[in-house]
Amino acid sequence: MSQLGEGTGIVKGKETLVTSPRIKLASDTQPVPRKAYSPAWCSNRLESIYERDEDWLEKPQVEVFITQPAYSCICLHAQSDLQNEVGGALTGKWCQDAISGSQFIVVDAALPARHTRYGSAFLTFTSDSLLAFQRELETNHPGKLIVGWYHTHPGMGVFMSGYDTWLHEHFFPEHYQVALVIEPRSAQAGVFIRQPDGYLDARRYYGLYELNGSHTASIIDWQNLIPREDPDE
Ligand SMILES: [Zn+2]
């Protein structure tokens, strides 16, 4: 679960409710997807159980590729604290396949949040962490976008809490922005992606593509994501 707080928030026990966010992690100018070719051919596709459910045919707005350096950074951060939630921003590119027209994002860096308040069942980004994301993006990742965020749920499973959904809607409102949730104790993960009509399912999640440049083994053996078999093999 996560919260995003500012100094002006209403403190309610452990919970900080923010009524008027002033910082938005989206560009003022509307970006357009880059024309590119899907790197699916050099990636390991990991599917969630929901994607294998024929009764759930919802196609996500974007598919998610994560480069191995970014993947390593996220997983190491996730496993660095098995008691408290940790999280950060995902940066990269938003693309449209030149042949199929389908959209995808490529996450090529993760920005661990440094200015957070956290506990065993909540994570609060502060306005300082959001400003730090923007500064780091401009300084070290010029031309890249914030394509989403990630955070952990130690011992709680993979879902989007009410706070997570609130945060996602207010701070990651672009249709290509996604939320990666990791349960580090049991090695489970899932990506929450909007559907074409903007709806975000808070329970059913998607898998991801581990972009590794070749058919090498995945660096993480997720307990709840299943490698998709290549039909040509
Ligand atoms: Zn959460």
CSV table of C-alpha atoms in Angstrom, one decimal, residues 38-206:
chain,number,residue,atom,x,y,z
A,38,SER,CA,8.8,-4.1,-30.4
A,39,PRO,CA,11.8,-5.8,-28.7
A,40,ALA,CA,9.7,-8.9,-27.9
A,41,TRP,CA,12.0,-11.1,-29.9
A,42,CYS,CA,14.9,-10.5,-27.5
A,43,SER,CA,12.9,-10.6,-24.3
A,44,ASN,CA,11.6,-13.1,-21.8
A,45,ARG,CA,7.8,-12.8,-21.6
A,46,LEU,CA,6.5,-13.5,-18.1
A,47,GLU,CA,2.7,-13.9,-17.8
A,48,SER,CA,0.4,-13.6,-14.9
A,49,ILE,CA,-2.3,-16.1,-14.1
A,50,TYR,CA,-4.9,-13.6,-15.0
A,51,GLU,CA,-3.6,-13.3,-18.6
A,52,ARG,CA,-4.1,-17.0,-18.9
A,53,ASP,CA,-7.7,-16.7,-17.7
A,54,GLU,CA,-9.9,-16.9,-20.9
A,55,ASP,CA,-12.7,-15.1,-19.0
A,56,TRP,CA,-10.5,-12.0,-18.6
A,57,LEU,CA,-9.7,-10.8,-22.0
A,58,GLU,CA,-8.8,-7.3,-21.2
A,59,LYS,CA,-6.0,-6.1,-23.3
A,60,PRO,CA,-3.7,-3.6,-21.6
A,61,GLN,CA,-3.1,-0.1,-23.0
A,62,VAL,CA,0.7,-0.8,-23.2
A,63,GLU,CA,3.0,-3.7,-22.8
A,64,VAL,CA,5.9,-3.4,-20.4
A,65,PHE,CA,9.5,-4.1,-21.2
A,66,ILE,CA,12.1,-3.7,-18.5
A,67,THR,CA,15.8,-3.8,-19.3
A,68,GLN,CA,18.0,-6.0,-17.1
A,69,PRO,CA,19.9,-3.2,-15.5
A,70,ALA,CA,16.7,-1.5,-14.5
A,71,TYR,CA,15.2,-4.9,-13.4
A,72,SER,CA,18.3,-5.6,-11.3
A,73,CYS,CA,18.0,-2.2,-9.6
A,74,ILE,CA,14.3,-2.6,-8.8
A,75,CYS,CA,14.7,-6.1,-7.5
A,76,LEU,CA,17.7,-5.3,-5.3
A,77,HIS,CA,15.8,-2.3,-3.9
A,78,ALA,CA,12.8,-4.4,-3.3
A,79,GLN,CA,14.8,-7.1,-1.4
A,80,SER,CA,16.7,-4.5,0.6
A,81,ASP,CA,13.9,-4.2,3.2
A,82,LEU,CA,11.6,-7.2,4.0
A,83,GLN,CA,9.8,-5.3,6.8
A,84,ASN,CA,8.9,-2.0,5.3
A,85,GLU,CA,7.6,-0.9,1.9
A,86,VAL,CA,10.1,0.8,-0.5
A,87,GLY,CA,9.5,2.2,-3.9
A,88,GLY,CA,10.5,4.6,-6.6
A,89,ALA,CA,9.9,5.8,-10.1
A,90,LEU,CA,10.3,4.0,-13.4
A,91,THR,CA,11.8,6.0,-16.3
A,92,GLY,CA,12.1,5.1,-20.0
A,93,LYS,CA,10.4,5.4,-23.3
A,94,TRP,CA,6.9,5.2,-24.6
A,95,CYS,CA,6.8,3.6,-28.0
A,96,GLN,CA,4.4,2.5,-30.7
A,97,ASP,CA,5.2,-0.5,-32.8
A,98,ALA,CA,5.8,0.6,-36.4
A,99,ILE,CA,4.1,-2.6,-37.8
A,100,SER,CA,1.3,-3.5,-35.4
A,101,GLY,CA,0.6,0.0,-34.0
A,102,SER,CA,0.4,-1.4,-30.5
A,103,GLN,CA,2.0,0.6,-27.7
A,104,PHE,CA,4.6,-0.4,-25.2
A,105,ILE,CA,7.0,1.2,-22.7
A,106,VAL,CA,10.6,0.3,-22.2
A,107,VAL,CA,11.8,0.9,-18.6
A,108,ASP,CA,15.5,1.5,-18.7
A,109,ALA,CA,16.2,3.0,-15.3
A,110,ALA,CA,14.7,3.0,-11.8
A,111,LEU,CA,14.9,6.0,-9.5
A,112,PRO,CA,14.6,4.7,-5.9
A,113,ALA,CA,12.7,7.2,-3.8
A,114,ARG,CA,14.9,8.7,-1.1
A,115,HIS,CA,12.6,11.1,0.6
A,116,THR,CA,10.0,8.7,1.9
A,117,ARG,CA,8.1,8.0,5.1
A,118,TYR,CA,7.4,4.4,5.4
A,119,GLY,CA,6.3,1.6,7.7
A,120,SER,CA,5.4,-2.0,7.6
A,121,ALA,CA,2.2,-1.4,5.7
A,122,PHE,CA,2.5,2.0,4.0
A,123,LEU,CA,4.9,4.0,1.9
A,124,THR,CA,4.6,7.8,1.6
A,125,PHE,CA,6.4,9.6,-1.1
A,126,THR,CA,6.9,13.2,-0.1
A,127,SER,CA,7.0,16.3,-2.3
A,128,ASP,CA,10.8,16.2,-2.0
A,129,SER,CA,10.9,12.7,-3.5
A,130,LEU,CA,8.8,13.9,-6.5
A,131,LEU,CA,11.0,16.9,-7.0
A,132,ALA,CA,14.0,14.6,-6.8
A,133,PHE,CA,12.5,12.3,-9.5
A,134,GLN,CA,12.0,15.3,-11.8
A,135,ARG,CA,15.5,16.6,-11.2
A,136,GLU,CA,17.2,13.3,-11.7
A,137,LEU,CA,15.2,12.7,-14.9
A,138,GLU,CA,16.3,16.1,-16.3
A,139,THR,CA,19.9,15.7,-15.2
A,140,ASN,CA,20.7,12.0,-15.9
A,141,HIS,CA,17.9,10.8,-18.2
A,142,PRO,CA,17.3,13.6,-20.7
A,143,GLY,CA,14.6,12.8,-23.2
A,144,LYS,CA,13.1,10.1,-21.0
A,145,LEU,CA,9.7,10.0,-19.4
A,146,ILE,CA,8.5,8.9,-16.0
A,147,VAL,CA,6.6,5.8,-17.3
A,148,GLY,CA,5.4,4.6,-13.9
A,149,TRP,CA,6.4,3.7,-10.4
A,150,TYR,CA,7.1,0.6,-8.3
A,151,HIS,CA,6.8,-0.3,-4.7
A,152,THR,CA,6.8,-3.3,-2.4
A,153,HIS,CA,4.2,-5.1,-0.3
A,154,PRO,CA,6.2,-7.2,2.2
A,155,GLY,CA,4.1,-10.1,3.2
A,156,MET,CA,0.9,-8.6,1.8
A,157,GLY,CA,0.5,-9.9,-1.8
A,158,VAL,CA,0.2,-8.2,-5.1
A,159,PHE,CA,-2.6,-5.7,-5.5
A,160,MET,CA,-3.3,-2.0,-5.6
A,161,SER,CA,-4.7,-0.6,-2.3
A,162,GLY,CA,-7.0,2.3,-2.2
A,163,TYR,CA,-4.1,4.6,-1.6
A,164,ASP,CA,-2.1,3.0,-4.4
A,165,THR,CA,-4.9,3.7,-6.8
A,166,TRP,CA,-5.3,7.2,-5.6
A,167,LEU,CA,-1.6,7.9,-6.0
A,168,HIS,CA,-1.6,6.4,-9.4
A,169,GLU,CA,-4.6,8.4,-10.6
A,170,HIS,CA,-3.2,11.7,-9.3
A,171,PHE,CA,0.5,11.4,-9.9
A,172,PHE,CA,0.8,9.0,-12.8
A,173,PRO,CA,-2.3,9.8,-14.8
A,174,GLU,CA,-1.0,9.2,-18.3
A,175,HIS,CA,-2.5,6.2,-19.9
A,176,TYR,CA,1.0,4.7,-20.6
A,177,GLN,CA,2.1,5.1,-16.9
A,178,VAL,CA,2.1,1.8,-15.0
A,179,ALA,CA,2.4,0.5,-11.4
A,180,LEU,CA,4.7,-2.4,-10.6
A,181,VAL,CA,4.0,-4.1,-7.2
A,182,ILE,CA,6.5,-6.5,-5.8
A,183,GLU,CA,6.0,-8.9,-2.8
A,184,PRO,CA,9.7,-9.4,-1.9
A,185,ARG,CA,9.2,-12.2,0.7
A,186,SER,CA,7.6,-14.6,-1.6
A,187,ALA,CA,9.1,-13.4,-4.9
A,188,GLN,CA,5.8,-12.3,-6.5
A,189,ALA,CA,5.2,-9.4,-8.8
A,190,GLY,CA,2.6,-7.9,-11.1
A,191,VAL,CA,2.1,-4.8,-13.2
A,192,PHE,CA,-1.1,-2.8,-13.0
A,193,ILE,CA,-1.8,-1.3,-16.4
A,194,ARG,CA,-4.8,0.8,-17.6
A,195,GLN,CA,-7.0,-0.7,-20.2
A,196,PRO,CA,-7.8,1.3,-23.4
A,197,ASP,CA,-10.8,3.0,-21.8
A,198,GLY,CA,-8.7,4.1,-18.8
A,199,TYR,CA,-9.9,1.6,-16.3
A,200,LEU,CA,-7.4,0.2,-13.9
A,201,ASP,CA,-8.1,-3.2,-12.3
A,202,ALA,CA,-6.7,-3.1,-8.7
A,203,ARG,CA,-6.6,-6.8,-8.3
A,204,ARG,CA,-5.8,-8.4,-11.7
A,205,TYR,CA,-2.3,-7.6,-12.9
A,206,TYR,CA,-0.2,-8.3,-16.0
